[in-house]
Short mmCIF file of N, CA and C in Angstrom, two decimals:
data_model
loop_
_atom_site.label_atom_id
_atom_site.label_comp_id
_atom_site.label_asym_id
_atom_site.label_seq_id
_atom_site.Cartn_x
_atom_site.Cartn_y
_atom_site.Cartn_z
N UNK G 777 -26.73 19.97 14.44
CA UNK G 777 -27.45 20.52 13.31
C UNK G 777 -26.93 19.87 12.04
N UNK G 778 -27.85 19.43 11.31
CA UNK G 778 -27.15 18.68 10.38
C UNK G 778 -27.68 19.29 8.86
N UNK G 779 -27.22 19.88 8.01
CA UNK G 779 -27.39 20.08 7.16
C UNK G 779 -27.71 19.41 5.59
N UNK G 780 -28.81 19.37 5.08
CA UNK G 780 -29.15 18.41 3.61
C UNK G 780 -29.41 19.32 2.68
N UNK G 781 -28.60 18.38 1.96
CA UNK G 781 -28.37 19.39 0.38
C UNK G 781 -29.82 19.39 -0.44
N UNK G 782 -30.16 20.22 -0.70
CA UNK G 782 -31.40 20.73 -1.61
C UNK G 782 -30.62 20.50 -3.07
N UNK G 783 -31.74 19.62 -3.90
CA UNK G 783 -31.28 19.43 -5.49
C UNK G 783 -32.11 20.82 -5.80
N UNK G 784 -30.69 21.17 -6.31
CA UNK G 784 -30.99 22.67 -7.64
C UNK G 784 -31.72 22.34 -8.68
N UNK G 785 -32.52 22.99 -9.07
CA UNK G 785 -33.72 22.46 -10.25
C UNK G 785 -33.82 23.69 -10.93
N UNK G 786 -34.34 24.02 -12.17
CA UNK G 786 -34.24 25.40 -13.07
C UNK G 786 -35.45 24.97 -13.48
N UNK G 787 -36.02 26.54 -14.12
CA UNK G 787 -37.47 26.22 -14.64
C UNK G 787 -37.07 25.66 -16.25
N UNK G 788 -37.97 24.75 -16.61
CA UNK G 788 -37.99 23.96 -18.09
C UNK G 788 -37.24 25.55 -19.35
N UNK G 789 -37.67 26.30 -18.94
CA UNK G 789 -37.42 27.63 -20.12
C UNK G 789 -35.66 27.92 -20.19
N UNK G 790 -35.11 27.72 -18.88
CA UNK G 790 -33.94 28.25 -18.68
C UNK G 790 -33.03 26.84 -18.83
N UNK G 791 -33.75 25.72 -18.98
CA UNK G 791 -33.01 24.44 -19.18
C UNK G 791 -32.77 24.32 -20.63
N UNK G 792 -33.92 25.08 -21.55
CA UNK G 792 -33.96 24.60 -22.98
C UNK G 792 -32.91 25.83 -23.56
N UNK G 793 -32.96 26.78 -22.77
CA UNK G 793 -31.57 27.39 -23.47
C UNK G 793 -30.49 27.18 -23.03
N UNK G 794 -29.89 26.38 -22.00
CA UNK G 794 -29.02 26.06 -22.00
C UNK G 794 -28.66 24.90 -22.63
N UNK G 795 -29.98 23.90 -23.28
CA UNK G 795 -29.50 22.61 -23.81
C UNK G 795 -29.66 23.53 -25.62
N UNK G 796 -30.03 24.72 -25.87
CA UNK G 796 -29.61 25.39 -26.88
C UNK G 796 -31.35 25.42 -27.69
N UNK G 797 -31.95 24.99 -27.23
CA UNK G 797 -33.15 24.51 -27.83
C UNK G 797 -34.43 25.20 -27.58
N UNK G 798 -35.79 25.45 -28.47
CA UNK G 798 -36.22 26.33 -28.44
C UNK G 798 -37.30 25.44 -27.75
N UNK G 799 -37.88 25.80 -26.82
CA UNK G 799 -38.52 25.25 -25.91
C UNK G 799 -39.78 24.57 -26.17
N UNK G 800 -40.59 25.24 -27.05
CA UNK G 800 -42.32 25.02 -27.24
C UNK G 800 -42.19 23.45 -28.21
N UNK G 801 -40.33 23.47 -28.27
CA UNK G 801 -40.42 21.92 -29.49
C UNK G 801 -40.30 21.03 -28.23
N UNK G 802 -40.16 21.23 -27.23
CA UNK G 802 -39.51 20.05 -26.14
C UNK G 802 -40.83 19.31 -26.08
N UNK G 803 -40.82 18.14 -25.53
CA UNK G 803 -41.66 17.14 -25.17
C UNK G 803 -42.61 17.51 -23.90
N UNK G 804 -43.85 17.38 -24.03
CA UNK G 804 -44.89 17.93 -23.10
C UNK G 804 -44.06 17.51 -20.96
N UNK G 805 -43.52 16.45 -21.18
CA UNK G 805 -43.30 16.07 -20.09
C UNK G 805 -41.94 17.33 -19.75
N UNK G 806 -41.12 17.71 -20.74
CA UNK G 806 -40.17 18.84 -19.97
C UNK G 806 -40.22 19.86 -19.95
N UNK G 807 -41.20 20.69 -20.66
CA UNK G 807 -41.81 21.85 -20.45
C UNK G 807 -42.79 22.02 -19.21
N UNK G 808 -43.16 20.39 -18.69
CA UNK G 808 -44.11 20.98 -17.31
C UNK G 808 -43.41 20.86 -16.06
N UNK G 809 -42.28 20.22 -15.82
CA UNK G 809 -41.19 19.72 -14.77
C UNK G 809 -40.00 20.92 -14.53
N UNK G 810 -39.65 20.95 -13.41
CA UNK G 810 -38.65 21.44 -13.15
C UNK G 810 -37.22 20.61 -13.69
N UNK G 811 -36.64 20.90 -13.95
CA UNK G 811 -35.36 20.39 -14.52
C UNK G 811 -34.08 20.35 -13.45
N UNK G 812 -33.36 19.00 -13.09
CA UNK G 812 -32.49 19.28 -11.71
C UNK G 812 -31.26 19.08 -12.56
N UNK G 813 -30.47 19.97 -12.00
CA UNK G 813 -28.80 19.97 -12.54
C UNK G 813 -28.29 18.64 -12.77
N UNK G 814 -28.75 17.85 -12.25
CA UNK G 814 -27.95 16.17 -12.68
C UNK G 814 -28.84 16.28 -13.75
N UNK G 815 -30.41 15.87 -14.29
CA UNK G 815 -30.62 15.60 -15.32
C UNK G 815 -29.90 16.78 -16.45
N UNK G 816 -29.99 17.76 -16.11
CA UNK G 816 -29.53 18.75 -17.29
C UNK G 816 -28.07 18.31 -17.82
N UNK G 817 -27.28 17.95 -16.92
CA UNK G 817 -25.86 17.07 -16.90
C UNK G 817 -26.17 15.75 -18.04
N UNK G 818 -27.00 15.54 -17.46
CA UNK G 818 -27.52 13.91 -17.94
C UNK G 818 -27.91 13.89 -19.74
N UNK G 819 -28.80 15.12 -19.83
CA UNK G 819 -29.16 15.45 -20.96
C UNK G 819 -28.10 15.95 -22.24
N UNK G 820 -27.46 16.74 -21.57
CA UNK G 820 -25.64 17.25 -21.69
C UNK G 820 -24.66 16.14 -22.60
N UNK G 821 -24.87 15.03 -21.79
CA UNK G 821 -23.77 13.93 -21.54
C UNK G 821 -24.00 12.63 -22.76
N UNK G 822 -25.83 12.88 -22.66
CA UNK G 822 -26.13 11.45 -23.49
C UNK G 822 -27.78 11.93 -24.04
N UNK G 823 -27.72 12.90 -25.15
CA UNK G 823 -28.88 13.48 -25.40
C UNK G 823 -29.86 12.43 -25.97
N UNK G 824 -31.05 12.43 -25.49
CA UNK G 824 -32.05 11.44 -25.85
C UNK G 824 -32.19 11.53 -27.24
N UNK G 825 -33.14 11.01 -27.97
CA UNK G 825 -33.31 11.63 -29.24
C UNK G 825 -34.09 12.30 -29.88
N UNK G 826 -35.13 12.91 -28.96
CA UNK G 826 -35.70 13.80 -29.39
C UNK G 826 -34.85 15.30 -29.27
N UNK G 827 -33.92 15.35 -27.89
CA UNK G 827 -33.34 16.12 -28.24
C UNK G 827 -32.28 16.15 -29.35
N UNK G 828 -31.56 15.30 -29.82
CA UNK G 828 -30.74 15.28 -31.34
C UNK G 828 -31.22 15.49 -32.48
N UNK G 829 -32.76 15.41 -32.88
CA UNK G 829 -33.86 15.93 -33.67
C UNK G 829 -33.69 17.69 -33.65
N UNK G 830 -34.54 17.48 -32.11
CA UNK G 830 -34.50 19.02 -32.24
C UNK G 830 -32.82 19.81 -32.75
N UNK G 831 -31.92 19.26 -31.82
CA UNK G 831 -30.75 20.38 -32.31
C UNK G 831 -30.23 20.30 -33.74
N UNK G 832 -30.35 19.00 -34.61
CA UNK G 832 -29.90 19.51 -35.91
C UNK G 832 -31.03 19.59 -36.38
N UNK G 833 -32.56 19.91 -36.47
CA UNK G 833 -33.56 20.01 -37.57
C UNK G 833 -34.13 21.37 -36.76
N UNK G 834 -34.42 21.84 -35.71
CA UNK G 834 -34.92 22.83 -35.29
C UNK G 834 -36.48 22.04 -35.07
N UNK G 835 -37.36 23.08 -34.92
CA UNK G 835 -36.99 24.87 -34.95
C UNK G 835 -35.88 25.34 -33.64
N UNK G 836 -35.20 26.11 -34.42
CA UNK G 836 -34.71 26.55 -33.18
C UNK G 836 -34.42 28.06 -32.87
N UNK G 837 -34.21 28.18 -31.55
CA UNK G 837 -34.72 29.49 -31.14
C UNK G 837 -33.55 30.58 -31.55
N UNK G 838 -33.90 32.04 -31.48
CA UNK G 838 -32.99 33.10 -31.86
C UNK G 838 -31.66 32.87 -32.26
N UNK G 839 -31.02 32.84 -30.40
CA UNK G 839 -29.93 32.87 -30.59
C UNK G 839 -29.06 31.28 -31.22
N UNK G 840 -29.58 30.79 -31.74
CA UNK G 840 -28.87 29.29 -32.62
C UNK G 840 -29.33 29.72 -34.29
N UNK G 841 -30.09 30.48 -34.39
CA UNK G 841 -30.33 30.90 -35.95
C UNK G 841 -29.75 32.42 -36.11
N UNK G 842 -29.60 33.22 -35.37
CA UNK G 842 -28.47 34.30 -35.84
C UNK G 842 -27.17 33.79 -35.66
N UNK G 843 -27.15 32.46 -34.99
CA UNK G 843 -25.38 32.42 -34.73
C UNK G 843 -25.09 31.57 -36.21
N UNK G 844 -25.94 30.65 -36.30
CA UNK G 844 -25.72 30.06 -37.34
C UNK G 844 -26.26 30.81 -39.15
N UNK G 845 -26.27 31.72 -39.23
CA UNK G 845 -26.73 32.97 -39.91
C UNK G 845 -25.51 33.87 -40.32
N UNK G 846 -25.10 33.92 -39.13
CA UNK G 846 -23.46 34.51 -38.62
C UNK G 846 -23.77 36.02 -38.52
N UNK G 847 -24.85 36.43 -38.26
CA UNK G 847 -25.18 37.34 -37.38
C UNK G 847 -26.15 38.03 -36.20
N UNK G 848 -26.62 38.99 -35.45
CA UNK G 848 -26.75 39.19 -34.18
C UNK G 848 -28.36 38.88 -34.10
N UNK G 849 -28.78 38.94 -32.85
CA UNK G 849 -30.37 38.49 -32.68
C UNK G 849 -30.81 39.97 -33.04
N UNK G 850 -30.40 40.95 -32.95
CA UNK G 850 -30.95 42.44 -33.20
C UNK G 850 -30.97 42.15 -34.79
N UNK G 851 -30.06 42.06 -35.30
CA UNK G 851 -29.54 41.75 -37.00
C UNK G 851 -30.77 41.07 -37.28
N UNK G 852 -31.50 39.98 -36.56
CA UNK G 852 -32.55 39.14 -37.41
C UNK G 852 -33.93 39.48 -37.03
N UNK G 853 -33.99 40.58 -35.52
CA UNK G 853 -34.84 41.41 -36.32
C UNK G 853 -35.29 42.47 -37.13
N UNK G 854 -33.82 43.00 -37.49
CA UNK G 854 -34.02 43.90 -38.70
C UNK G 854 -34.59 43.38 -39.79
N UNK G 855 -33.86 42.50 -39.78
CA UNK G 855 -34.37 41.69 -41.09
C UNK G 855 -35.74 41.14 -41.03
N UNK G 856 -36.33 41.10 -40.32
CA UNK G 856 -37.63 40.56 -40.09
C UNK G 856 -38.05 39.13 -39.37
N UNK G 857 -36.96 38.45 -39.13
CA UNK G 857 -37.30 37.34 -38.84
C UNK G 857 -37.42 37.20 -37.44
N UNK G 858 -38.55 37.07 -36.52
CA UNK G 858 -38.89 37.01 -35.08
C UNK G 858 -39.65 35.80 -34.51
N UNK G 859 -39.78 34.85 -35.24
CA UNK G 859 -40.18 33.27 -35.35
C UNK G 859 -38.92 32.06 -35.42
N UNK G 860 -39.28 31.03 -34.79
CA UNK G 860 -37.96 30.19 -34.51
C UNK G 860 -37.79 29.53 -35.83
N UNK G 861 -36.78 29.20 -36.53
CA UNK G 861 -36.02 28.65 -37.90
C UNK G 861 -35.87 27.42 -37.70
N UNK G 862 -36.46 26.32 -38.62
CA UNK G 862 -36.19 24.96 -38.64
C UNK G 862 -34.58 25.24 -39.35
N UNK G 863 -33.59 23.93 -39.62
CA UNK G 863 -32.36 23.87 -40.08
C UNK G 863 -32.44 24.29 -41.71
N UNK G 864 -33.48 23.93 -41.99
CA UNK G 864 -34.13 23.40 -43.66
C UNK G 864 -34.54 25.11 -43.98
N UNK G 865 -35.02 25.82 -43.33
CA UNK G 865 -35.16 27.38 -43.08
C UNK G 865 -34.00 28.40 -43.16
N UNK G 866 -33.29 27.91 -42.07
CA UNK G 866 -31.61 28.84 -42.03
C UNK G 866 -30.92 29.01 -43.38
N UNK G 867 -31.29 26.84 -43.80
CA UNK G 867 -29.94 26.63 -45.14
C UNK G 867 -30.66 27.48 -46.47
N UNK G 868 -32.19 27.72 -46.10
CA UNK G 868 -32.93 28.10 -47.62
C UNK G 868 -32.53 29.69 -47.62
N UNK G 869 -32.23 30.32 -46.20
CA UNK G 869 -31.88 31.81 -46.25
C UNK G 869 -30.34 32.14 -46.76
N UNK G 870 -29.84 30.86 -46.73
CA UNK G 870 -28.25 30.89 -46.73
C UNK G 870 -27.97 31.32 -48.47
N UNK G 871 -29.02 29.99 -48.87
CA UNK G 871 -29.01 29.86 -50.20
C UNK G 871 -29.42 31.71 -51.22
N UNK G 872 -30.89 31.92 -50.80
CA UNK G 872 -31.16 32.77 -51.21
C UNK G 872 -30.39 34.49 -51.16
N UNK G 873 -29.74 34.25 -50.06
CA UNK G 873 -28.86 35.20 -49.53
C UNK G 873 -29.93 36.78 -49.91
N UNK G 874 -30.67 37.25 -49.06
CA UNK G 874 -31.30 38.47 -49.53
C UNK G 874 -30.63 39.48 -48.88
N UNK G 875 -30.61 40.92 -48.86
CA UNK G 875 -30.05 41.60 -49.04
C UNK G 875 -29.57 42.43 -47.48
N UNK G 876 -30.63 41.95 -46.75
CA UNK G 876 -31.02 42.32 -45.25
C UNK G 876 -29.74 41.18 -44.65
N UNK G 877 -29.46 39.50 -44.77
CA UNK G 877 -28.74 38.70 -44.73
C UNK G 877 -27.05 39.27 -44.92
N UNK G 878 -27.08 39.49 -46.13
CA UNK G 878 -25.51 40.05 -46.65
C UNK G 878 -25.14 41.83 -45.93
N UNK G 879 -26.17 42.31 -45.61
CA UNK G 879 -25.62 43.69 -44.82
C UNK G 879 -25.59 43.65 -43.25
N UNK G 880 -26.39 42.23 -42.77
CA UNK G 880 -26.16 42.27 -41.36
C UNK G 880 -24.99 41.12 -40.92
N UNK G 881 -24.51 40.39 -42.15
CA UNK G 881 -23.42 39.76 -41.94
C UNK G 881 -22.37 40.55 -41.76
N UNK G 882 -22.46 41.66 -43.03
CA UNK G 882 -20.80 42.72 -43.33
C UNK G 882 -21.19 43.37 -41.77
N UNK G 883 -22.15 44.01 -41.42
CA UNK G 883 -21.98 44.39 -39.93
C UNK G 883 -21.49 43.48 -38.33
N UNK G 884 -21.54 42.43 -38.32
CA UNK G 884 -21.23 41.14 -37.69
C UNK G 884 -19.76 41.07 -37.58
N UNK G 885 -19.33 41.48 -39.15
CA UNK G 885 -18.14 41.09 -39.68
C UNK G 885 -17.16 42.17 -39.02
N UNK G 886 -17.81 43.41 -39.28
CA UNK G 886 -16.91 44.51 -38.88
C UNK G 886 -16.94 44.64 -37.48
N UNK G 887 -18.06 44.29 -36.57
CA UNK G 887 -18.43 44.21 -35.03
C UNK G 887 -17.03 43.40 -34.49
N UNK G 888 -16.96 42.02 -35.57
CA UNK G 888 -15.73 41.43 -35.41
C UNK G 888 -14.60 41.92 -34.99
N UNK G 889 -14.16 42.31 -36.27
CA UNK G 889 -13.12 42.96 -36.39
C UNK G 889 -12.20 43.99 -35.67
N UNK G 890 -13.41 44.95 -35.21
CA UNK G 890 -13.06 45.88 -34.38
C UNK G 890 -13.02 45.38 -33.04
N UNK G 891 -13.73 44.22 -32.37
CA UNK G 891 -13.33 43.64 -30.76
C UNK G 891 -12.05 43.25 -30.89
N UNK G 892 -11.34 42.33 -32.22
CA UNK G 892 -10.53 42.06 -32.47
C UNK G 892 -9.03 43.27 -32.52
N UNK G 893 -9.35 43.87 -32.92
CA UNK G 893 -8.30 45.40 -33.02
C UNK G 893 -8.25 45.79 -31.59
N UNK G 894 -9.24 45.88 -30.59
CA UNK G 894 -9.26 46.23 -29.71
C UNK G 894 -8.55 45.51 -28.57
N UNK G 895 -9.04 44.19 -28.51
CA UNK G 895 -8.50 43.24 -27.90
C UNK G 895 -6.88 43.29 -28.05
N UNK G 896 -6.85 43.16 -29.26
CA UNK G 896 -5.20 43.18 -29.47
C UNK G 896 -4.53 44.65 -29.37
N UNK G 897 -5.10 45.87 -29.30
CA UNK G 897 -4.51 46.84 -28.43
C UNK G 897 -4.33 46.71 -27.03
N UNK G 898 -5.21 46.05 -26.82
CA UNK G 898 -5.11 45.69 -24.84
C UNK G 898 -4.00 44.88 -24.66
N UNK G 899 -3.80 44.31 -25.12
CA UNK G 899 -2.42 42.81 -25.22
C UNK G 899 -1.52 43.36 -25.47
N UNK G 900 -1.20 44.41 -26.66
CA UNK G 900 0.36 45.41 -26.66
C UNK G 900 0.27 46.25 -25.24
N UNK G 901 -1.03 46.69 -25.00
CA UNK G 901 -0.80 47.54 -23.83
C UNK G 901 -0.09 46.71 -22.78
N UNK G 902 -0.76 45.60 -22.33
CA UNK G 902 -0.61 44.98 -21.41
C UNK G 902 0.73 43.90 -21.17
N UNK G 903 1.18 43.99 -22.95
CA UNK G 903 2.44 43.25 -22.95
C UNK G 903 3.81 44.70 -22.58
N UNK G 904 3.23 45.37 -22.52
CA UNK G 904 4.82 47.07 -22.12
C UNK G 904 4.51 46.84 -20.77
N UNK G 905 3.77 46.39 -20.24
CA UNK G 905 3.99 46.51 -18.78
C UNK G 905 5.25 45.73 -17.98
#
């Protein structure tokens, strides 16, 4: 009985968030293909250039515009924003700083803080042992 390895392939949706990227910008040819773990490697290793477009100009999806925001995907839809952010978008919210921005940061901030307090109670705990 001889056994052959099956190439692992992911659907195009679950490839573009792992290459961080919001999908509907990808190129018609990788949104219709399955994506196999060597190319995703491949893509990883030596990004073409449409993908280097997309990751510093966008649009890009949620979670790369609340992180770069410096706060949560819930945080940006409080604030209203539920559409993907070109780079030129993020820096104009940065600039303007509105008010929804500066109260879901201080919450981000304190979310921080407190994993942080916590964490480091676990580490005294775990350092008396």
């Amino acid at each position: 009985m001889t056994s052959q390895k099956t190439t692992q392939t992911m659907k195009p949706a679950t490839a573009a968030k792992k290459l961080g990227v919001y999908l509907q910008a990808t190129p018609a040819e990788f949104q219709e293909g399955a994506v196999s773990r060597s190319e995703l490697n491949a893509l990883q290793a030596d990004p073409p250039q449409w993908l280097q477009d997309l990751r510093r100009e966008g649009p890009h999806p949620r979670p790369v515009v609340a992180a770069r925001l410096g706060v949560s995907i819930a945080g940006l839809a409080r604030g209203g924003v539920t559409e993907p952010l070109t780079t030129a978008q993020i820096d104009e919210l940065k600039q303007s700083s509105p008010e929804w921005l500066r109260r879901e940061r201080a919450t981000q901030a304190e979310v921080r803080r407190e994993a942080a307090r916590i964490r480091d109670k676990h580490a005294e705990r775990d350092a008396g042992r």
